[in-house]
Amino acid sequence: MRGSRPKLLTGVSFQQIVAALSAALVISVIVVFVEVSFGAMIFSGAFSGYLAMGIGLCLAGALIHILLAALTSSSRNMIAVVQDAPVAIIAAIFVTISASLAGPDEEVMLATGLALIVLTSALAGFFFWALGRFNLGRLVRFIPYPVVGGFLAGTGYLLTVGGIGVMADAPLGQALLQPDLLLRWLPGFLYGIFLLLILRRFSQFWVMPVLLVGGIVAFFALFLAAGGTLATATADGWLLGPFPRGRLWQPVTWLAVTQADWGLVFANVAKIATALLVGAVALLLNVSGLEVLSDEDVDLNRELRWSGIANLIGAAVAAPVGYTALSISALGYRLAGPSRLIGLFTAAIVGATVVFGASMLSVFPRTIAGGLLVFLGLSFMVEWLVDSRRILPRLDYALIWVILVIIAAFGFLEGVAAGILIAALLFLVNYSRIDVVRHATSRAEYAGAMQRAPLYEQLLERRGRSMVILTLQGYIFF
């Protein structure tokens, strides 16, 4: 029922608890791997010295979103995590920050990057909450479909490039074709393609965790077979670590607030707004998809409000933007049916990783982290550049490509702005071809129902053909 308080353990059997715990174990593997990859994408390049911190922030954000979704969502299957689209935009802005402040201002650079995350999550929180509070969630759906496709295809491009950057630790360019760098990123790129091909063919719940764990096993097996050791893998930069001892998450919000270059942060506010818009669209699409999948009545505005609150809490700990994850929520539903225990158990496992997982994640291969980002990016691009070709009109499909090219060449904000402008122009052109006149007649052919005096009737009969009557349709622009 809409607006009802969630019931966590009413009538839960032992079998349901075991099923929920099993589902949570599978989901936790995926969530941890994905959030580690997001942290590596944001905290790369000049920020790579703070990678452990970045991973901790992403995992802490996932913990907050998973826990609140389990406790407050109108759907028992809802799993929310730090998400890819906002992360891709934040990572792109981090490159700008590092170019401006790297070097002697490294502490200011770190504080500015953290401030960017805090501000983005706080604004996302207020934006999502306001959409839900004033029942405005459905307005976001008026964004043209091909523009949404262009957003997400561009997000896929940024994730793919970010994955290559995580593996090669170098910007996109001809230098990536040098043999030493090629060896760094090409195996992970091929691993991402392999994930994409297998997961498009097989949808069983165990496939993704097996491929992720198997990828790590294969990496170390090949590395050791080539004569390497764990020490050389760490020293040569093949692994994400070493990380400092202790928990991954550290309280850094005060550093962000007090030492950041806020002028540089606010200079990117338009790009932040783009992240909010893309996040709101993705949240609504994911919630709607879960509603259809689980056959539950999901209160869209309630999900927006609580997602907003979760992001406000996330901002307090400098966690990136998060919201509902459709694929992970669907996985939990297929494994254990509708149960809030899945989210609660997953939150407990992710929380334990934040507190105790630094040593384990320090040996996480960059090849796997980057390959996972490549997989996520290619998934977006294949969906919108290949699969959509069969269902979209030519102009709409071409617009997706235009937005993607502009994002790749000039930036996300420019691509979004151009996409909305072009979509509006296409709408005007297409609508101008529609005849607004549905039916035309005259007074001589349409007598009307009103009874008049004979004198007036004779007058209307003589002049009736000079009186045109139009039945209009659609919207008329003046």
GROMACS .gro file of C-alpha atoms in nm:
model
  478
    1MET     CA    1   0.000   0.000   0.000
    2ARG     CA    2   0.126   0.348  -0.081
    3GLY     CA    3   0.262   0.540   0.217
    4SER     CA    4   0.254   0.240   0.450
    5ARG     CA    5   0.538   0.184   0.695
    6PRO     CA    6   0.776  -0.094   0.587
    7LYS     CA    7   0.751  -0.420   0.782
    8LEU     CA    8   1.083  -0.599   0.803
    9LEU     CA    9   1.035  -0.932   0.977
   10THR     CA   10   0.660  -0.995   0.970
   11GLY     CA   11   0.601  -1.364   0.898
   12VAL     CA   12   0.959  -1.430   0.782
   13SER     CA   13   1.053  -1.798   0.776
   14PHE     CA   14   1.396  -1.951   0.823
   15GLN     CA   15   1.402  -2.048   0.455
   16GLN     CA   16   1.337  -1.687   0.355
   17ILE     CA   17   1.621  -1.568   0.579
   18VAL     CA   18   1.862  -1.818   0.421
   19ALA     CA   19   1.748  -1.719   0.070
   20ALA     CA   20   1.788  -1.348   0.149
   21LEU     CA   21   2.135  -1.403   0.297
   22SER     CA   22   2.242  -1.603  -0.008
   23ALA     CA   23   2.115  -1.329  -0.239
   24ALA     CA   24   2.294  -1.065  -0.030
   25LEU     CA   25   2.625  -1.250  -0.062
   26VAL     CA   26   2.596  -1.254  -0.442
   27ILE     CA   27   2.484  -0.890  -0.458
   28SER     CA   28   2.758  -0.778  -0.218
   29VAL     CA   29   3.030  -0.919  -0.445
   30ILE     CA   30   2.892  -0.718  -0.737
   31VAL     CA   31   2.839  -0.400  -0.533
   32VAL     CA   32   3.189  -0.405  -0.381
   33PHE     CA   33   3.355  -0.468  -0.718
   34VAL     CA   34   3.155  -0.192  -0.887
   35GLU     CA   35   3.213   0.065  -0.610
   36VAL     CA   36   3.586  -0.013  -0.606
   37SER     CA   37   3.591   0.056  -0.981
   38PHE     CA   38   3.404   0.385  -0.931
   39GLY     CA   39   3.650   0.494  -0.665
   40ALA     CA   40   3.940   0.408  -0.895
   41MET     CA   41   3.780   0.605  -1.179
   42ILE     CA   42   3.730   0.923  -0.974
   43PHE     CA   43   4.059   0.908  -0.783
   44SER     CA   44   4.292   0.846  -1.077
   45GLY     CA   45   4.576   1.049  -1.225
   46ALA     CA   46   4.687   1.320  -0.984
   47PHE     CA   47   4.436   1.189  -0.727
   48SER     CA   48   4.566   0.830  -0.736
   49GLY     CA   49   4.753   0.876  -0.407
   50TYR     CA   50   4.413   0.905  -0.237
   51LEU     CA   51   4.262   0.598  -0.402
   52ALA     CA   52   4.192   0.417  -0.074
   53MET     CA   53   3.998   0.722   0.043
   54GLY     CA   54   3.799   0.730  -0.281
   55ILE     CA   55   3.705   0.364  -0.257
   56GLY     CA   56   3.601   0.417   0.104
   57LEU     CA   57   3.377   0.709   0.006
   58CYS     CA   58   3.203   0.507  -0.266
   59LEU     CA   59   3.153   0.206  -0.038
   60ALA     CA   60   3.026   0.428   0.246
   61GLY     CA   61   2.781   0.588   0.005
   62ALA     CA   62   2.663   0.246  -0.111
   63LEU     CA   63   2.612   0.144   0.252
   64ILE     CA   64   2.395   0.451   0.320
   65HIS     CA   65   2.181   0.405   0.009
   66ILE     CA   66   2.135   0.029   0.055
   67LEU     CA   67   2.035   0.066   0.420
   68LEU     CA   68   1.789   0.351   0.367
   69ALA     CA   69   1.630   0.181   0.066
   70ALA     CA   70   1.579  -0.137   0.268
   71LEU     CA   71   1.420   0.054   0.556
   72THR     CA   72   1.208   0.311   0.372
   73SER     CA   73   1.133   0.210   0.013
   74SER     CA   74   0.779   0.136  -0.099
   75SER     CA   75   0.925  -0.169  -0.277
   76ARG     CA   76   1.064  -0.462  -0.078
   77ASN     CA   77   1.318  -0.528  -0.355
   78MET     CA   78   1.479  -0.187  -0.376
   79ILE     CA   79   1.860  -0.178  -0.373
   80ALA     CA   80   2.025   0.163  -0.418
   81VAL     CA   81   2.397   0.229  -0.456
   82VAL     CA   82   2.641   0.499  -0.570
   83GLN     CA   83   2.572   0.514  -0.942
   84ASP     CA   84   2.768   0.524  -1.265
   85ALA     CA   85   2.627   0.826  -1.450
   86PRO     CA   86   2.702   1.086  -1.177
   87VAL     CA   87   3.037   0.918  -1.108
   88ALA     CA   88   3.136   0.955  -1.475
   89ILE     CA   89   3.059   1.328  -1.467
   90ILE     CA   90   3.235   1.378  -1.132
   91ALA     CA   91   3.542   1.196  -1.263
   92ALA     CA   92   3.551   1.425  -1.568
   93ILE     CA   93   3.541   1.732  -1.341
   94PHE     CA   94   3.819   1.583  -1.126
   95VAL     CA   95   4.042   1.593  -1.435
   96THR     CA   96   3.976   1.967  -1.462
   97ILE     CA   97   4.053   2.017  -1.092
   98SER     CA   98   4.379   1.823  -1.114
   99ALA     CA   99   4.488   2.025  -1.417
  100SER     CA  100   4.431   2.347  -1.223
  101LEU     CA  101   4.566   2.254  -0.879
  102ALA     CA  102   4.807   1.959  -0.911
  103GLY     CA  103   5.160   2.001  -0.776
  104PRO     CA  104   5.232   2.220  -0.476
  105ASP     CA  105   4.860   2.268  -0.409
  106GLU     CA  106   4.794   1.894  -0.369
  107GLU     CA  107   4.613   1.930  -0.037
  108VAL     CA  108   4.394   2.205  -0.181
  109MET     CA  109   4.338   1.985  -0.487
  110LEU     CA  110   4.215   1.700  -0.267
  111ALA     CA  111   3.992   1.931  -0.062
  112THR     CA  112   3.847   2.081  -0.380
  113GLY     CA  113   3.769   1.738  -0.523
  114LEU     CA  114   3.600   1.635  -0.200
  115ALA     CA  115   3.407   1.962  -0.193
  116LEU     CA  116   3.283   1.889  -0.544
  117ILE     CA  117   3.149   1.551  -0.429
  118VAL     CA  118   2.988   1.704  -0.120
  119LEU     CA  119   2.819   1.982  -0.318
  120THR     CA  120   2.700   1.747  -0.594
  121SER     CA  121   2.548   1.501  -0.348
  122ALA     CA  122   2.389   1.778  -0.141
  123LEU     CA  123   2.232   1.942  -0.446
  124ALA     CA  124   2.117   1.602  -0.573
  125GLY     CA  125   1.961   1.538  -0.234
  126PHE     CA  126   1.766   1.864  -0.236
  127PHE     CA  127   1.670   1.821  -0.602
  128PHE     CA  128   1.542   1.465  -0.565
  129TRP     CA  129   1.361   1.550  -0.242
  130ALA     CA  130   1.193   1.855  -0.398
  131LEU     CA  131   1.081   1.655  -0.701
  132GLY     CA  132   0.918   1.403  -0.468
  133ARG     CA  133   0.782   1.654  -0.217
  134PHE     CA  134   0.599   1.857  -0.482
  135ASN     CA  135   0.499   1.556  -0.695
  136LEU     CA  136   0.713   1.669  -0.988
  137GLY     CA  137   0.881   1.339  -1.062
  138ARG     CA  138   0.683   1.271  -1.378
  139LEU     CA  139   0.793   1.604  -1.529
  140VAL     CA  140   1.140   1.461  -1.582
  141ARG     CA  141   0.986   1.211  -1.823
  142PHE     CA  142   0.911   1.493  -2.066
  143ILE     CA  143   1.280   1.498  -2.161
  144PRO     CA  144   1.291   1.362  -2.519
  145TYR     CA  145   1.374   0.993  -2.538
  146PRO     CA  146   1.668   1.031  -2.780
  147VAL     CA  147   1.819   1.297  -2.553
  148VAL     CA  148   1.806   1.050  -2.263
  149GLY     CA  149   1.971   0.796  -2.494
  150GLY     CA  150   2.240   1.046  -2.585
  151PHE     CA  151   2.300   1.120  -2.214
  152LEU     CA  152   2.347   0.753  -2.137
  153ALA     CA  153   2.555   0.677  -2.446
  154GLY     CA  154   2.781   0.967  -2.345
  155THR     CA  155   2.796   0.827  -1.993
  156GLY     CA  156   2.903   0.496  -2.144
  157TYR     CA  157   3.181   0.669  -2.336
  158LEU     CA  158   3.308   0.841  -2.020
  159LEU     CA  159   3.298   0.514  -1.826
  160THR     CA  160   3.490   0.334  -2.101
  161VAL     CA  161   3.755   0.604  -2.120
  162GLY     CA  162   3.770   0.611  -1.741
  163GLY     CA  163   3.826   0.236  -1.734
  164ILE     CA  164   4.119   0.269  -1.973
  165GLY     CA  165   4.257   0.547  -1.755
  166VAL     CA  166   4.234   0.331  -1.443
  167MET     CA  167   4.432   0.054  -1.613
  168ALA     CA  168   4.691   0.264  -1.799
  169ASP     CA  169   4.711   0.553  -1.550
  170ALA     CA  170   4.748   0.780  -1.853
  171PRO     CA  171   4.515   1.014  -2.047
  172LEU     CA  172   4.350   0.911  -2.372
  173GLY     CA  173   4.589   0.962  -2.663
  174GLN     CA  174   4.842   0.805  -2.898
  175ALA     CA  175   5.069   0.721  -2.604
  176LEU     CA  176   4.826   0.443  -2.512
  177LEU     CA  177   4.942   0.253  -2.822
  178GLN     CA  178   5.297   0.223  -2.690
  179PRO     CA  179   5.375  -0.142  -2.608
  180ASP     CA  180   5.421  -0.093  -2.233
  181LEU     CA  181   5.093   0.099  -2.193
  182LEU     CA  182   4.911  -0.126  -2.439
  183LEU     CA  183   4.991  -0.422  -2.215
  184ARG     CA  184   4.840  -0.231  -1.923
  185TRP     CA  185   4.496  -0.160  -2.068
  186LEU     CA  186   4.427  -0.392  -2.362
  187PRO     CA  187   4.376  -0.714  -2.157
  188GLY     CA  188   4.128  -0.534  -1.931
  189PHE     CA  189   3.951  -0.384  -2.233
  190LEU     CA  190   3.914  -0.733  -2.382
  191TYR     CA  191   3.793  -0.856  -2.043
  192GLY     CA  192   3.522  -0.588  -2.047
  193ILE     CA  193   3.412  -0.698  -2.396
  194PHE     CA  194   3.409  -1.059  -2.275
  195LEU     CA  195   3.184  -0.964  -1.982
  196LEU     CA  196   2.949  -0.783  -2.218
  197LEU     CA  197   2.920  -1.074  -2.462
  198ILE     CA  198   2.868  -1.336  -2.192
  199LEU     CA  199   2.616  -1.135  -1.989
  200ARG     CA  200   2.411  -1.052  -2.300
  201ARG     CA  201   2.391  -1.425  -2.368
  202PHE     CA  202   2.344  -1.563  -2.015
  203SER     CA  203   2.130  -1.400  -1.745
  204GLN     CA  204   2.164  -1.651  -1.460
  205PHE     CA  205   2.232  -1.494  -1.121
  206TRP     CA  206   2.567  -1.666  -1.072
  207VAL     CA  207   2.726  -1.559  -1.400
  208MET     CA  208   2.837  -1.209  -1.297
  209PRO     CA  209   2.999  -1.302  -0.962
  210VAL     CA  210   3.173  -1.602  -1.120
  211LEU     CA  211   3.313  -1.387  -1.402
  212LEU     CA  212   3.438  -1.122  -1.158
  213VAL     CA  213   3.603  -1.364  -0.917
  214GLY     CA  214   3.727  -1.575  -1.208
  215GLY     CA  215   3.883  -1.266  -1.363
  216ILE     CA  216   4.086  -1.201  -1.049
  217VAL     CA  217   4.197  -1.565  -1.030
  218ALA     CA  218   4.297  -1.562  -1.398
  219PHE     CA  219   4.492  -1.238  -1.354
  220PHE     CA  220   4.703  -1.371  -1.068
  221ALA     CA  221   4.749  -1.709  -1.235
  222LEU     CA  222   4.884  -1.548  -1.553
  223PHE     CA  223   5.093  -1.296  -1.359
  224LEU     CA  224   5.255  -1.563  -1.143
  225ALA     CA  225   5.306  -1.791  -1.444
  226ALA     CA  226   5.498  -1.508  -1.612
  227GLY     CA  227   5.739  -1.499  -1.318
  228GLY     CA  228   5.581  -1.215  -1.122
  229THR     CA  229   5.509  -1.198  -0.751
  230LEU     CA  230   5.259  -1.013  -0.536
  231ALA     CA  231   5.533  -0.770  -0.436
  232THR     CA  232   5.627  -0.692  -0.797
  233ALA     CA  233   5.261  -0.659  -0.894
  234THR     CA  234   5.219  -0.398  -0.621
  235ALA     CA  235   5.544  -0.217  -0.696
  236ASP     CA  236   5.478  -0.203  -1.071
  237GLY     CA  237   5.127  -0.061  -1.028
  238TRP     CA  238   4.924  -0.362  -1.141
  239LEU     CA  239   4.720  -0.354  -0.818
  240LEU     CA  240   4.512  -0.078  -0.660
  241GLY     CA  241   4.709  -0.092  -0.334
  242PRO     CA  242   4.895  -0.068  -0.111
  243PHE     CA  243   4.642   0.100   0.116
  244PRO     CA  244   4.698   0.238   0.468
  245ARG     CA  245   4.596   0.012   0.753
  246GLY     CA  246   4.258   0.063   0.914
  247ARG     CA  247   3.912   0.128   0.779
  248LEU     CA  248   3.868   0.257   0.425
  249TRP     CA  249   3.637   0.547   0.506
  250GLN     CA  250   3.783   0.849   0.685
  251PRO     CA  251   3.601   1.167   0.797
  252VAL     CA  252   3.706   1.420   0.533
  253THR     CA  253   3.407   1.654   0.501
  254TRP     CA  254   3.561   1.920   0.725
  255LEU     CA  255   3.875   1.922   0.509
  256ALA     CA  256   3.657   1.972   0.202
  257VAL     CA  257   3.464   2.260   0.356
  258THR     CA  258   3.758   2.450   0.504
  259GLN     CA  259   4.040   2.412   0.250
  260ALA     CA  260   3.871   2.376  -0.088
  261ASP     CA  261   3.903   2.620  -0.375
  262TRP     CA  262   3.531   2.694  -0.383
  263GLY     CA  263   3.569   2.925  -0.680
  264LEU     CA  264   3.685   2.630  -0.889
  265VAL     CA  265   3.402   2.416  -0.751
  266PHE     CA  266   3.133   2.671  -0.840
  267ALA     CA  267   3.289   2.721  -1.183
  268ASN     CA  268   3.167   2.367  -1.258
  269VAL     CA  269   2.812   2.416  -1.129
  270ALA     CA  270   2.661   2.375  -1.476
  271LYS     CA  271   2.824   2.032  -1.508
  272ILE     CA  272   2.697   1.948  -1.161
  273ALA     CA  273   2.346   2.041  -1.277
  274THR     CA  274   2.387   1.797  -1.565
  275ALA     CA  275   2.473   1.521  -1.317
  276LEU     CA  276   2.155   1.600  -1.121
  277LEU     CA  277   1.938   1.587  -1.432
  278VAL     CA  278   2.089   1.263  -1.559
  279GLY     CA  279   2.059   1.113  -1.210
  280ALA     CA  280   1.691   1.208  -1.178
  281VAL     CA  281   1.608   1.059  -1.518
  282ALA     CA  282   1.798   0.737  -1.441
  283LEU     CA  283   1.636   0.709  -1.097
  284LEU     CA  284   1.285   0.738  -1.242
  285LEU     CA  285   1.359   0.493  -1.523
  286ASN     CA  286   1.503   0.241  -1.277
  287VAL     CA  287   1.214   0.272  -1.032
  288SER     CA  288   0.960   0.234  -1.313
  289GLY     CA  289   1.143  -0.071  -1.444
  290LEU     CA  290   1.149  -0.232  -1.100
  291GLU     CA  291   0.777  -0.165  -1.057
  292VAL     CA  292   0.703  -0.358  -1.376
  293LEU     CA  293   0.946  -0.637  -1.291
  294SER     CA  294   0.828  -0.702  -0.935
  295ASP     CA  295   0.459  -0.628  -1.000
  296GLU     CA  296   0.453  -0.402  -0.693
  297ASP     CA  297   0.288  -0.064  -0.655
  298VAL     CA  298   0.588   0.170  -0.617
  299ASP     CA  299   0.531   0.526  -0.495
  300LEU     CA  300   0.753   0.726  -0.730
  301ASN     CA  301   0.749   1.047  -0.528
  302ARG     CA  302   0.828   0.860  -0.207
  303GLU     CA  303   1.133   0.704  -0.374
  304LEU     CA  304   1.249   1.048  -0.484
  305ARG     CA  305   1.210   1.192  -0.134
  306TRP     CA  306   1.400   0.913   0.038
  307SER     CA  307   1.667   0.904  -0.229
  308GLY     CA  308   1.709   1.276  -0.168
  309ILE     CA  309   1.749   1.217   0.205
  310ALA     CA  310   2.002   0.940   0.140
  311ASN     CA  311   2.208   1.173  -0.080
  312LEU     CA  312   2.198   1.445   0.185
  313ILE     CA  313   2.335   1.196   0.438
  314GLY     CA  314   2.587   1.087   0.176
  315ALA     CA  315   2.696   1.448   0.130
  316ALA     CA  316   2.775   1.464   0.502
  317VAL     CA  317   3.032   1.185   0.457
  318ALA     CA  318   3.150   1.303   0.110
  319ALA     CA  319   2.993   1.008  -0.075
  320PRO     CA  320   2.905   1.045  -0.446
  321VAL     CA  321   2.548   1.052  -0.575
  322GLY     CA  322   2.345   0.732  -0.556
  323TYR     CA  323   1.996   0.603  -0.634
  324THR     CA  324   1.806   0.287  -0.726
  325ALA     CA  325   2.001   0.017  -0.911
  326LEU     CA  326   1.757  -0.170  -1.137
  327SER     CA  327   1.979  -0.465  -1.233
  328ILE     CA  328   2.090  -0.535  -0.875
  329SER     CA  329   1.735  -0.497  -0.739
  330ALA     CA  330   1.609  -0.734  -1.009
  331LEU     CA  331   1.882  -0.984  -0.921
  332GLY     CA  332   1.774  -0.989  -0.557
  333TYR     CA  333   1.412  -1.040  -0.660
  334ARG     CA  334   1.502  -1.336  -0.883
  335LEU     CA  335   1.718  -1.496  -0.613
  336ALA     CA  336   1.499  -1.458  -0.304
  337GLY     CA  337   1.171  -1.296  -0.402
  338PRO     CA  338   1.041  -0.978  -0.239
  339SER     CA  339   1.230  -0.927   0.087
  340ARG     CA  340   1.377  -0.628   0.269
  341LEU     CA  341   1.623  -0.864   0.435
  342ILE     CA  342   1.825  -0.873   0.113
  343GLY     CA  343   1.905  -0.503   0.148
  344LEU     CA  344   1.974  -0.530   0.520
  345PHE     CA  345   2.214  -0.823   0.480
  346THR     CA  346   2.384  -0.653   0.185
  347ALA     CA  347   2.430  -0.336   0.391
  348ALA     CA  348   2.590  -0.539   0.670
  349ILE     CA  349   2.838  -0.704   0.431
  350VAL     CA  350   2.927  -0.376   0.259
  351GLY     CA  351   2.966  -0.211   0.600
  352ALA     CA  352   3.205  -0.485   0.709
  353THR     CA  353   3.406  -0.427   0.391
  354VAL     CA  354   3.434  -0.056   0.472
  355VAL     CA  355   3.566  -0.131   0.821
  356PHE     CA  356   3.780  -0.440   0.762
  357GLY     CA  357   3.836  -0.467   0.386
  358ALA     CA  358   4.135  -0.239   0.321
  359SER     CA  359   4.392  -0.517   0.312
  360MET     CA  360   4.175  -0.734   0.087
  361LEU     CA  361   4.097  -0.457  -0.162
  362SER     CA  362   4.460  -0.343  -0.176
  363VAL     CA  363   4.537  -0.649  -0.394
  364PHE     CA  364   4.248  -0.578  -0.632
  365PRO     CA  365   4.391  -0.583  -0.990
  366ARG     CA  366   4.361  -0.263  -1.191
  367THR     CA  367   4.292  -0.481  -1.495
  368ILE     CA  368   3.969  -0.608  -1.337
  369ALA     CA  369   3.862  -0.269  -1.199
  370GLY     CA  370   3.918  -0.100  -1.535
  371GLY     CA  371   3.766  -0.391  -1.727
  372LEU     CA  372   3.449  -0.366  -1.518
  373LEU     CA  373   3.422   0.005  -1.603
  374VAL     CA  374   3.473  -0.078  -1.971
  375PHE     CA  375   3.193  -0.336  -1.945
  376LEU     CA  376   2.955  -0.084  -1.787
  377GLY     CA  377   3.042   0.178  -2.047
  378LEU     CA  378   3.007  -0.056  -2.343
  379SER     CA  379   2.674  -0.178  -2.204
  380PHE     CA  380   2.536   0.175  -2.225
  381MET     CA  381   2.674   0.233  -2.572
  382VAL     CA  382   2.555  -0.098  -2.715
  383GLU     CA  383   2.207  -0.042  -2.572
  384TRP     CA  384   2.170   0.305  -2.722
  385LEU     CA  385   2.387   0.286  -3.034
  386VAL     CA  386   2.306  -0.068  -3.147
  387ASP     CA  387   1.988  -0.200  -2.987
  388SER     CA  388   1.792   0.125  -3.021
  389ARG     CA  389   1.852   0.132  -3.398
  390ARG     CA  390   1.566  -0.114  -3.446
  391ILE     CA  391   1.307   0.087  -3.254
  392LEU     CA  392   1.390   0.456  -3.308
  393PRO     CA  393   1.314   0.675  -3.612
  394ARG     CA  394   1.620   0.776  -3.813
  395LEU     CA  395   1.638   1.134  -3.688
  396ASP     CA  396   1.602   1.030  -3.324
  397TYR     CA  397   1.870   0.766  -3.367
  398ALA     CA  398   2.100   1.015  -3.540
  399LEU     CA  399   2.050   1.257  -3.250
  400ILE     CA  400   2.191   0.999  -3.007
  401TRP     CA  401   2.509   0.983  -3.215
  402VAL     CA  402   2.530   1.363  -3.236
  403ILE     CA  403   2.505   1.399  -2.858
  404LEU     CA  404   2.766   1.128  -2.807
  405VAL     CA  405   3.013   1.290  -3.048
  406ILE     CA  406   2.967   1.632  -2.885
  407ILE     CA  407   3.019   1.483  -2.537
  408ALA     CA  408   3.335   1.307  -2.653
  409ALA     CA  409   3.472   1.614  -2.832
  410PHE     CA  410   3.366   1.902  -2.606
  411GLY     CA  411   3.222   1.772  -2.279
  412PHE     CA  412   2.908   1.644  -2.112
  413LEU     CA  413   2.744   1.981  -2.056
  414GLU     CA  414   2.785   2.082  -2.420
  415GLY     CA  415   2.643   1.749  -2.536
  416VAL     CA  416   2.339   1.778  -2.310
  417ALA     CA  417   2.268   2.138  -2.413
  418ALA     CA  418   2.307   2.059  -2.782
  419GLY     CA  419   2.087   1.752  -2.749
  420ILE     CA  420   1.800   1.940  -2.587
  421LEU     CA  421   1.826   2.222  -2.843
  422ILE     CA  422   1.834   1.986  -3.142
  423ALA     CA  423   1.547   1.778  -3.001
  424ALA     CA  424   1.338   2.093  -2.960
  425LEU     CA  425   1.413   2.200  -3.318
  426LEU     CA  426   1.327   1.854  -3.451
  427PHE     CA  427   0.999   1.867  -3.262
  428LEU     CA  428   0.913   2.205  -3.414
  429VAL     CA  429   1.002   2.088  -3.765
  430ASN     CA  430   0.807   1.765  -3.733
  431TYR     CA  431   0.509   1.934  -3.575
  432SER     CA  432   0.500   2.203  -3.843
  433ARG     CA  433   0.427   1.927  -4.094
  434ILE     CA  434   0.106   1.833  -3.915
  435ASP     CA  435  -0.204   2.013  -4.042
  436VAL     CA  436  -0.370   2.183  -3.747
  437VAL     CA  437  -0.700   2.195  -3.940
  438ARG     CA  438  -0.884   1.869  -3.891
  439HIS     CA  439  -1.200   1.973  -4.079
  440ALA     CA  440  -1.305   2.283  -4.278
  441THR     CA  441  -1.660   2.378  -4.370
  442SER     CA  442  -1.880   2.685  -4.410
  443ARG     CA  443  -2.197   2.820  -4.254
  444ALA     CA  444  -2.390   2.716  -4.563
  445GLU     CA  445  -2.305   2.350  -4.495
  446TYR     CA  446  -2.335   2.367  -4.118
  447ALA     CA  447  -2.662   2.505  -4.000
  448GLY     CA  448  -2.601   2.470  -3.630
  449ALA     CA  449  -2.850   2.385  -3.357
  450MET     CA  450  -2.962   2.736  -3.260
  451GLN     CA  451  -3.316   2.844  -3.361
  452ARG     CA  452  -3.326   3.193  -3.516
  453ALA     CA  453  -3.589   3.425  -3.660
  454PRO     CA  454  -3.666   3.371  -4.034
  455LEU     CA  455  -3.502   3.702  -4.126
  456TYR     CA  456  -3.172   3.599  -3.970
  457GLU     CA  457  -3.188   3.251  -4.125
  458GLN     CA  458  -3.232   3.403  -4.473
  459LEU     CA  459  -2.938   3.635  -4.412
  460LEU     CA  460  -2.714   3.345  -4.302
  461GLU     CA  461  -2.815   3.140  -4.608
  462ARG     CA  462  -2.718   3.424  -4.844
  463ARG     CA  463  -2.382   3.491  -4.676
  464GLY     CA  464  -2.310   3.147  -4.531
  465ARG     CA  465  -2.038   3.052  -4.780
  466SER     CA  466  -1.831   3.352  -4.677
  467MET     CA  467  -1.823   3.224  -4.318
  468VAL     CA  468  -1.551   2.958  -4.273
  469ILE     CA  469  -1.573   2.710  -3.984
  470LEU     CA  470  -1.251   2.529  -3.887
  471THR     CA  471  -1.213   2.230  -3.653
  472LEU     CA  472  -0.857   2.247  -3.515
  473GLN     CA  473  -0.634   1.979  -3.364
  474GLY     CA  474  -0.316   1.965  -3.158
  475TYR     CA  475  -0.117   2.258  -3.021
  476ILE     CA  476  -0.113   2.593  -3.199
  477PHE     CA  477   0.196   2.816  -3.159
  478PHE     CA  478   0.149   3.189  -3.198
   0.00000   0.00000   0.00000
